[in-house]
Tab-separated table of C-alpha atoms in Angstrom:
chain	number	residue	atom	x	y	z
A	1	UNK	CA	65.710	64.882	81.787
A	2	UNK	CA	67.344	67.910	80.709
A	3	UNK	CA	70.617	66.040	79.761
A	4	UNK	CA	68.486	63.397	77.489
A	5	UNK	CA	66.818	66.416	75.668
A	6	UNK	CA	70.228	68.358	75.079
A	7	UNK	CA	71.945	65.092	73.864
A	8	UNK	CA	69.403	64.359	71.265
A	9	UNK	CA	69.042	67.985	70.144
A	10	UNK	CA	72.846	67.924	69.524
A	11	UNK	CA	72.849	64.691	67.601
A	12	UNK	CA	70.095	65.188	65.430
A	13	UNK	CA	72.111	67.748	63.162
A	14	UNK	CA	75.312	66.016	63.561
A	15	UNK	CA	73.672	62.626	62.390
A	16	UNK	CA	72.042	63.975	59.368
A	17	UNK	CA	75.228	65.499	58.426
A	18	UNK	CA	77.212	62.488	58.801
A	19	UNK	CA	74.984	60.362	56.640
A	20	UNK	CA	74.949	63.122	54.009
A	21	UNK	CA	78.755	63.224	54.166
A	22	UNK	CA	79.027	59.336	53.784
A	23	UNK	CA	76.847	59.650	50.803
A	24	UNK	CA	78.769	62.372	49.071
A	25	UNK	CA	81.872	59.830	49.558
A	26	UNK	CA	79.937	56.919	48.142
A	27	UNK	CA	80.867	57.374	44.311
A	28	UNK	CA	77.744	56.771	42.029
A	29	UNK	CA	78.705	53.088	40.980
A	30	UNK	CA	80.118	52.242	44.527
A	31	UNK	CA	80.057	48.556	45.363
A	32	UNK	CA	82.399	46.833	42.982
A	33	UNK	CA	84.088	43.711	44.487
A	34	UNK	CA	87.326	44.027	42.849
A	35	UNK	CA	89.873	46.836	42.030
A	36	UNK	CA	89.579	48.163	38.507
A	37	UNK	CA	86.071	47.214	37.757
A	38	UNK	CA	83.715	49.384	36.262
A	39	UNK	CA	80.217	50.411	36.787
A	40	UNK	CA	77.401	50.517	34.021
A	41	UNK	CA	78.388	54.002	32.936
A	42	UNK	CA	82.094	52.777	32.452
A	43	UNK	CA	83.490	54.533	35.188
A	44	UNK	CA	86.298	52.898	37.445
A	45	UNK	CA	84.896	51.998	40.941
A	46	UNK	CA	86.968	52.488	44.260
A	47	UNK	CA	87.034	49.334	46.664
A	48	UNK	CA	87.608	51.640	49.529
A	49	UNK	CA	85.094	52.398	51.871
A	50	UNK	CA	84.910	55.777	54.282
A	51	UNK	CA	81.976	56.664	56.559
A	52	UNK	CA	81.612	58.539	59.579
A	53	UNK	CA	79.457	56.679	62.615
A	54	UNK	CA	77.343	58.278	65.247
A	55	UNK	CA	75.537	57.086	68.362
A	56	UNK	CA	73.971	58.693	71.626
A	57	UNK	CA	71.741	57.807	74.314
A	58	UNK	CA	70.956	59.560	77.602
A	59	UNK	CA	73.450	57.340	79.571
A	60	UNK	CA	76.349	57.082	77.092
A	61	UNK	CA	76.113	60.737	75.544
A	62	UNK	CA	77.104	61.373	71.927
A	63	UNK	CA	79.806	59.429	70.360
A	64	UNK	CA	81.433	60.316	67.081
A	65	UNK	CA	83.743	57.880	64.813
A	66	UNK	CA	84.557	56.711	61.584
A	67	UNK	CA	85.008	53.441	59.803
A	68	UNK	CA	87.757	53.077	56.647
A	69	UNK	CA	87.590	49.861	54.892
A	70	UNK	CA	88.648	47.950	51.885
A	71	UNK	CA	86.378	45.709	49.868
A	72	UNK	CA	87.571	43.074	47.261
A	73	UNK	CA	86.431	39.677	46.363
A	74	UNK	CA	89.628	37.204	46.787
A	75	UNK	CA	88.631	35.124	43.899
A	76	UNK	CA	85.849	35.298	41.395
A	77	UNK	CA	83.614	32.581	42.983
A	78	UNK	CA	83.617	33.945	46.650
A	79	UNK	CA	81.608	36.885	48.336
A	80	UNK	CA	83.445	40.136	48.840
A	81	UNK	CA	85.710	40.288	51.681
A	82	UNK	CA	85.839	43.194	53.884
A	83	UNK	CA	88.838	44.702	56.216
A	84	UNK	CA	88.114	47.569	58.408
A	85	UNK	CA	89.595	50.092	60.767
A	86	UNK	CA	87.631	52.083	63.325
A	87	UNK	CA	87.694	54.369	66.003
A	88	UNK	CA	85.321	56.490	68.282
A	89	UNK	CA	85.194	59.195	71.104
A	90	UNK	CA	82.415	60.312	72.978
A	91	UNK	CA	81.628	63.538	75.211
A	92	UNK	CA	82.066	61.156	78.252
A	93	UNK	CA	85.670	60.941	77.463
A	94	UNK	CA	85.595	57.351	76.233
A	95	UNK	CA	87.344	56.069	73.446
A	96	UNK	CA	87.433	52.748	71.235
A	97	UNK	CA	89.757	51.578	68.420
A	98	UNK	CA	90.289	48.457	66.608
A	99	UNK	CA	90.039	46.348	63.273
A	100	UNK	CA	88.039	43.680	61.933
A	101	UNK	CA	88.253	41.385	59.100
A	102	UNK	CA	85.434	39.160	57.281
A	103	UNK	CA	87.015	37.237	54.595
A	104	UNK	CA	85.752	34.443	52.048
A	105	UNK	CA	87.801	32.496	49.535
A	106	UNK	CA	87.894	29.354	47.843
A	107	UNK	CA	84.425	30.123	46.079
A	108	UNK	CA	83.059	30.718	49.879
A	109	UNK	CA	84.346	27.319	51.028
A	110	UNK	CA	86.332	29.008	53.754
A	111	UNK	CA	85.264	31.944	55.926
A	112	UNK	CA	87.620	33.872	58.468
A	113	UNK	CA	86.548	36.374	60.774
A	114	UNK	CA	88.699	38.288	63.115
A	115	UNK	CA	89.151	41.432	65.235
A	116	UNK	CA	91.035	43.403	67.820
A	117	UNK	CA	89.379	46.107	70.206
A	118	UNK	CA	91.227	48.333	72.676
A	119	UNK	CA	89.665	51.311	74.672
A	120	UNK	CA	88.432	52.942	77.513
A	121	UNK	CA	84.586	53.198	78.163
A	122	UNK	CA	83.170	55.445	80.673
A	123	UNK	CA	79.306	54.621	81.574
A	124	UNK	CA	76.345	56.256	83.453
A	125	UNK	CA	73.937	53.646	84.309
A	126	UNK	CA	70.603	54.459	86.270
A	127	UNK	CA	69.516	51.827	88.473
A	128	UNK	CA	72.517	49.821	88.086
A	129	UNK	CA	71.871	46.012	88.105
A	130	UNK	CA	68.631	46.901	90.075
A	131	UNK	CA	70.222	48.334	92.880
A	132	UNK	CA	68.595	51.872	92.507
A	133	UNK	CA	71.544	53.594	92.131
A	134	UNK	CA	73.115	55.893	89.602
A	135	UNK	CA	76.428	54.578	88.657
A	136	UNK	CA	79.397	55.914	86.767
A	137	UNK	CA	81.873	53.224	85.810
A	138	UNK	CA	85.045	52.830	83.774
A	139	UNK	CA	85.742	50.019	81.615
A	140	UNK	CA	89.298	49.139	80.374
A	141	UNK	CA	88.793	47.046	77.253
A	142	UNK	CA	91.248	44.758	75.208
A	143	UNK	CA	90.001	41.912	73.082
A	144	UNK	CA	91.124	39.756	70.353
A	145	UNK	CA	89.185	37.016	68.371
A	146	UNK	CA	89.701	34.792	65.435
A	147	UNK	CA	87.158	32.193	63.803
A	148	UNK	CA	87.546	29.894	60.834
A	149	UNK	CA	84.788	27.958	59.156
A	150	UNK	CA	85.198	25.336	56.336
A	151	UNK	CA	82.283	24.297	54.171
A	152	UNK	CA	81.643	20.584	54.697
A	153	UNK	CA	78.456	20.374	52.834
A	154	UNK	CA	75.515	21.918	50.926
A	155	UNK	CA	75.059	25.270	53.244
A	156	UNK	CA	77.026	23.783	56.203
A	157	UNK	CA	80.179	25.063	57.672
A	158	UNK	CA	82.127	23.788	60.462
A	159	UNK	CA	85.015	25.451	62.446
A	160	UNK	CA	86.493	26.770	65.409
A	161	UNK	CA	87.186	29.940	67.085
A	162	UNK	CA	89.640	31.710	69.743
A	163	UNK	CA	89.058	34.787	72.098
A	164	UNK	CA	91.464	36.740	74.450
A	165	UNK	CA	89.514	39.068	76.560
A	166	UNK	CA	91.170	41.445	79.034
A	167	UNK	CA	88.918	44.032	80.789
A	168	UNK	CA	88.620	45.922	84.341
A	169	UNK	CA	85.674	47.761	85.655
A	170	UNK	CA	86.086	50.621	88.125
A	171	UNK	CA	83.689	52.859	89.674
A	172	UNK	CA	83.657	56.142	91.497
A	173	UNK	CA	83.561	56.457	95.208
A	174	UNK	CA	81.980	53.987	97.557
A	175	UNK	CA	80.271	51.985	94.849
A	176	UNK	CA	83.647	50.760	93.966
A	177	UNK	CA	83.608	48.491	97.105
A	178	UNK	CA	80.160	47.217	96.295
A	179	UNK	CA	81.568	46.227	92.808
A	180	UNK	CA	84.033	44.332	94.674
A	181	UNK	CA	81.673	42.672	96.835
A	182	UNK	CA	79.361	41.444	93.995
A	183	UNK	CA	82.078	40.426	91.873
A	184	UNK	CA	81.776	42.832	89.036
A	185	UNK	CA	85.401	43.779	88.441
A	186	UNK	CA	85.821	42.416	84.839
A	187	UNK	CA	88.021	39.468	84.162
A	188	UNK	CA	91.086	38.364	81.902
A	189	UNK	CA	90.628	34.986	80.257
A	190	UNK	CA	90.980	33.148	76.998
A	191	UNK	CA	88.687	30.743	75.549
A	192	UNK	CA	88.213	28.271	72.508
A	193	UNK	CA	85.321	26.983	70.987
A	194	UNK	CA	83.448	25.317	68.015
A	195	UNK	CA	81.402	26.803	65.417
A	196	UNK	CA	78.518	25.410	63.281
A	197	UNK	CA	76.612	27.215	60.694
A	198	UNK	CA	73.669	26.431	58.045
A	199	UNK	CA	73.640	29.393	55.581
A	200	UNK	CA	71.398	29.789	52.582
A	201	UNK	CA	71.221	33.576	52.506
A	202	UNK	CA	71.714	35.102	48.980
A	203	UNK	CA	74.126	37.743	50.473
A	204	UNK	CA	76.229	37.889	53.415
A	205	UNK	CA	75.918	41.308	54.531
A	206	UNK	CA	72.584	42.468	53.030
A	207	UNK	CA	70.499	39.166	52.484
A	208	UNK	CA	66.947	39.400	50.887
A	209	UNK	CA	65.988	35.742	51.335
A	210	UNK	CA	67.316	32.616	52.985
A	211	UNK	CA	68.373	31.603	56.666
A	212	UNK	CA	71.412	31.614	58.725
A	213	UNK	CA	71.694	29.440	61.821
A	214	UNK	CA	74.857	29.781	63.846
A	215	UNK	CA	75.702	27.803	67.007
A	216	UNK	CA	78.869	28.501	69.049
A	217	UNK	CA	80.555	27.727	72.273
A	218	UNK	CA	83.415	29.458	74.206
A	219	UNK	CA	85.217	27.531	76.987
A	220	UNK	CA	87.107	30.060	78.981
A	221	UNK	CA	89.800	28.506	80.951
A	222	UNK	CA	92.558	29.393	83.407
A	223	UNK	CA	94.689	26.689	81.879
A	224	UNK	CA	94.809	28.843	78.602
A	225	UNK	CA	96.388	31.764	80.289
A	226	UNK	CA	93.372	33.148	81.667
A	227	UNK	CA	92.139	34.231	85.314
A	228	UNK	CA	88.526	32.757	85.198
A	229	UNK	CA	86.983	29.368	83.999
A	230	UNK	CA	83.461	29.208	82.614
A	231	UNK	CA	81.377	28.468	79.661
A	232	UNK	CA	79.245	30.270	77.101
A	233	UNK	CA	76.819	28.855	74.476
A	234	UNK	CA	75.220	31.031	71.820
A	235	UNK	CA	72.624	30.533	69.079
A	236	UNK	CA	71.721	32.868	66.588
A	237	UNK	CA	69.159	32.414	63.645
A	238	UNK	CA	67.904	34.761	61.230
A	239	UNK	CA	65.300	34.411	58.500
A	240	UNK	CA	64.825	36.946	55.401
A	241	UNK	CA	61.521	36.971	53.503
A	242	UNK	CA	61.215	39.314	50.543
A	243	UNK	CA	57.821	40.761	49.960
A	244	UNK	CA	56.334	43.525	47.704
A	245	UNK	CA	58.847	45.608	45.263
A	246	UNK	CA	62.265	44.903	46.855
A	247	UNK	CA	61.116	44.910	50.435
A	248	UNK	CA	62.467	42.342	53.079
A	249	UNK	CA	61.235	41.271	56.689
A	250	UNK	CA	64.316	40.103	58.655
A	251	UNK	CA	63.558	38.037	61.686
A	252	UNK	CA	66.357	37.346	64.341
A	253	UNK	CA	66.275	34.943	67.316
A	254	UNK	CA	69.136	34.970	69.714
A	255	UNK	CA	70.038	33.235	73.048
A	256	UNK	CA	73.189	33.244	75.221
A	257	UNK	CA	73.412	30.859	78.033
A	258	UNK	CA	76.347	30.716	80.650
A	259	UNK	CA	77.924	28.037	83.075
A	260	UNK	CA	79.710	28.826	86.226
A	261	UNK	CA	80.468	32.342	84.710
A	262	UNK	CA	81.356	35.303	87.036
A	263	UNK	CA	78.754	38.333	87.066
A	264	UNK	CA	81.249	40.379	84.677
A	265	UNK	CA	80.725	37.219	82.212
A	266	UNK	CA	76.980	37.044	82.465
A	267	UNK	CA	74.675	37.884	79.283
A	268	UNK	CA	73.839	41.398	78.701
A	269	UNK	CA	70.639	42.676	77.309
A	270	UNK	CA	71.576	43.181	73.580
A	271	UNK	CA	68.570	45.347	72.216
A	272	UNK	CA	68.729	48.568	70.171
A	273	UNK	CA	67.483	51.396	72.542
A	274	UNK	CA	69.246	49.770	75.562
A	275	UNK	CA	72.921	50.324	77.278
A	276	UNK	CA	75.065	47.393	77.040
A	277	UNK	CA	76.007	46.397	80.407
A	278	UNK	CA	73.141	48.302	82.295
A	279	UNK	CA	70.967	44.781	82.469
A	280	UNK	CA	72.616	41.270	83.113
A	281	UNK	CA	71.823	37.705	84.250
A	282	UNK	CA	73.111	34.367	83.393
A	283	UNK	CA	70.945	33.672	80.335
A	284	UNK	CA	69.618	35.986	77.368
A	285	UNK	CA	67.147	35.602	74.687
A	286	UNK	CA	65.573	37.900	72.267
A	287	UNK	CA	63.338	37.907	69.415
A	288	UNK	CA	63.685	41.001	66.946
A	289	UNK	CA	61.658	41.909	63.333
A	290	UNK	CA	63.282	44.435	60.978
A	291	UNK	CA	61.206	45.207	58.037
A	292	UNK	CA	63.297	46.871	55.338
A	293	UNK	CA	61.622	48.775	52.755
A	294	UNK	CA	63.187	49.816	49.225
A	295	UNK	CA	61.930	53.411	48.823
A	296	UNK	CA	64.123	54.789	45.547
A	297	UNK	CA	67.517	54.040	44.012
A	298	UNK	CA	69.824	53.242	46.908
A	299	UNK	CA	67.490	54.652	49.754
A	300	UNK	CA	65.521	52.878	51.893
A	301	UNK	CA	63.710	52.770	55.314
A	302	UNK	CA	63.169	50.397	58.151
A	303	UNK	CA	60.520	49.787	60.946
A	304	UNK	CA	61.752	47.412	63.763
A	305	UNK	CA	60.993	45.977	67.192
A	306	UNK	CA	61.346	43.204	69.469
A	307	UNK	CA	61.379	41.801	72.802
A	308	UNK	CA	64.081	40.390	75.012
A	309	UNK	CA	64.506	38.409	78.296
A	310	UNK	CA	67.039	38.318	80.994
A	311	UNK	CA	66.443	35.295	83.371
A	312	UNK	CA	68.170	32.476	85.549
A	313	UNK	CA	65.254	30.245	85.093
A	314	UNK	CA	63.248	30.232	81.797
A	315	UNK	CA	59.979	30.956	83.773
A	316	UNK	CA	61.171	34.053	84.651
A	317	UNK	CA	60.471	35.114	81.130
A	318	UNK	CA	56.779	34.784	81.954
A	319	UNK	CA	57.341	38.051	84.348
A	320	UNK	CA	57.127	41.472	82.940
A	321	UNK	CA	60.039	42.338	85.114
A	322	UNK	CA	62.336	40.220	82.991
A	323	UNK	CA	60.959	41.449	79.621
A	324	UNK	CA	62.430	44.295	77.679
A	325	UNK	CA	60.569	45.707	74.722
A	326	UNK	CA	61.878	47.925	71.842
A	327	UNK	CA	60.411	49.678	68.983
A	328	UNK	CA	62.234	51.912	66.381
A	329	UNK	CA	62.565	53.228	62.641
A	330	UNK	CA	65.519	53.995	60.363
A	331	UNK	CA	66.844	55.183	57.089
A	332	UNK	CA	68.912	52.885	54.992
A	333	UNK	CA	71.385	54.128	52.334
A	334	UNK	CA	73.155	51.573	50.378
A	335	UNK	CA	76.569	52.360	50.471
A	336	UNK	CA	78.451	49.747	48.334
A	337	UNK	CA	75.434	47.628	46.903
A	338	UNK	CA	77.516	44.975	45.260
A	339	UNK	CA	79.271	44.248	48.597
A	340	UNK	CA	75.808	44.395	50.695
A	341	UNK	CA	77.314	47.305	52.892
A	342	UNK	CA	74.644	49.529	53.871
A	343	UNK	CA	74.718	52.864	56.293
A	344	UNK	CA	71.612	52.852	58.605
A	345	UNK	CA	70.424	55.923	60.851
A	346	UNK	CA	68.209	54.347	63.300
A	347	UNK	CA	66.441	55.588	66.419
A	348	UNK	CA	65.188	52.833	68.876
A	349	UNK	CA	63.185	53.291	72.258
A	350	UNK	CA	62.917	50.682	74.953
A	351	UNK	CA	61.057	50.889	78.197
A	352	UNK	CA	61.326	53.797	80.678
A	353	UNK	CA	63.742	56.292	79.535
A	354	UNK	CA	65.847	53.913	77.458
A	355	UNK	CA	66.321	55.208	73.944
A	356	UNK	CA	69.169	55.829	71.495
A	357	UNK	CA	69.971	57.072	68.057
A	358	UNK	CA	72.640	55.108	65.658
A	359	UNK	CA	74.221	55.935	62.688
A	360	UNK	CA	76.158	52.704	61.754
A	361	UNK	CA	77.619	50.689	59.196
A	362	UNK	CA	75.685	47.309	57.863
A	363	UNK	CA	72.597	45.729	58.949
A	364	UNK	CA	71.643	44.767	62.769
A	365	UNK	CA	71.381	41.240	61.315
């Protein structure tokens, strides 16, 4: 417990200093979607984005990073596109870097997402996979993905995606042999899939009303150059309900199901406050609520919570052992208003000693 207290006491001043730095970087009229646009005061607005990021939990330690990006509408009728590069480093000697693109063109007729990530992550898990052991693992990760969607009707999009994934999990001492025995050694595989989306949101990144429903699959196959063949299917639904003076209640339901997946391809608990990869099972479902309050100017606050379930059979979600609750609160700063880009400082707490602080770019959903 001493390590946890130290981690959070170190992070608190760092997180508040980071959000203050990001607010100082953001110019008064930030949010223009095109270079050379002017704010209401007649000042030129920069399309560039630069912000620090911070996260910490008792298992992964403190992670510091930065995101640099460029925001611009590709045509007058389209939502602002975003291209970012990012890098992080933690006090566990973990590092991750990469880039991400989220593009809209043809009056939002076309949507393109792409990304690349490379890094080494050293984790410390308590009760790893229910073994009762504290385990230190080292994950070497490299991944590349691309997704294209085309509007085929009012609010409907269809498309496809391609994913290349290559990562290896290692561990200290005798537990390395146990990882080999249970098959958790990572995998190298490539996959393709279809994507369908229904989208009525009023903003792609910071919506105040509407719905988004996305269903997609990934068929990982050895024939595509990988070492594993298995399937995943994901459904992600979000609803946004405005209330009061600029407040929004956001609801997110998500599920991921696997077929013939190796343990390293299982679904992970994906809830704020929990360490990714510490809890795994074949399938995963969660329901999250995120109440976003407008406080003053570009400042806001958030209260959020939810519950997730990991299971092989749906009936397991009736048992408390398969359920993972979460509660939290946060501060929101509108970094690029016209582009819907926000900066959030969140504290989330799960069951037992699962808790974390995040200073991150963008809404969680």
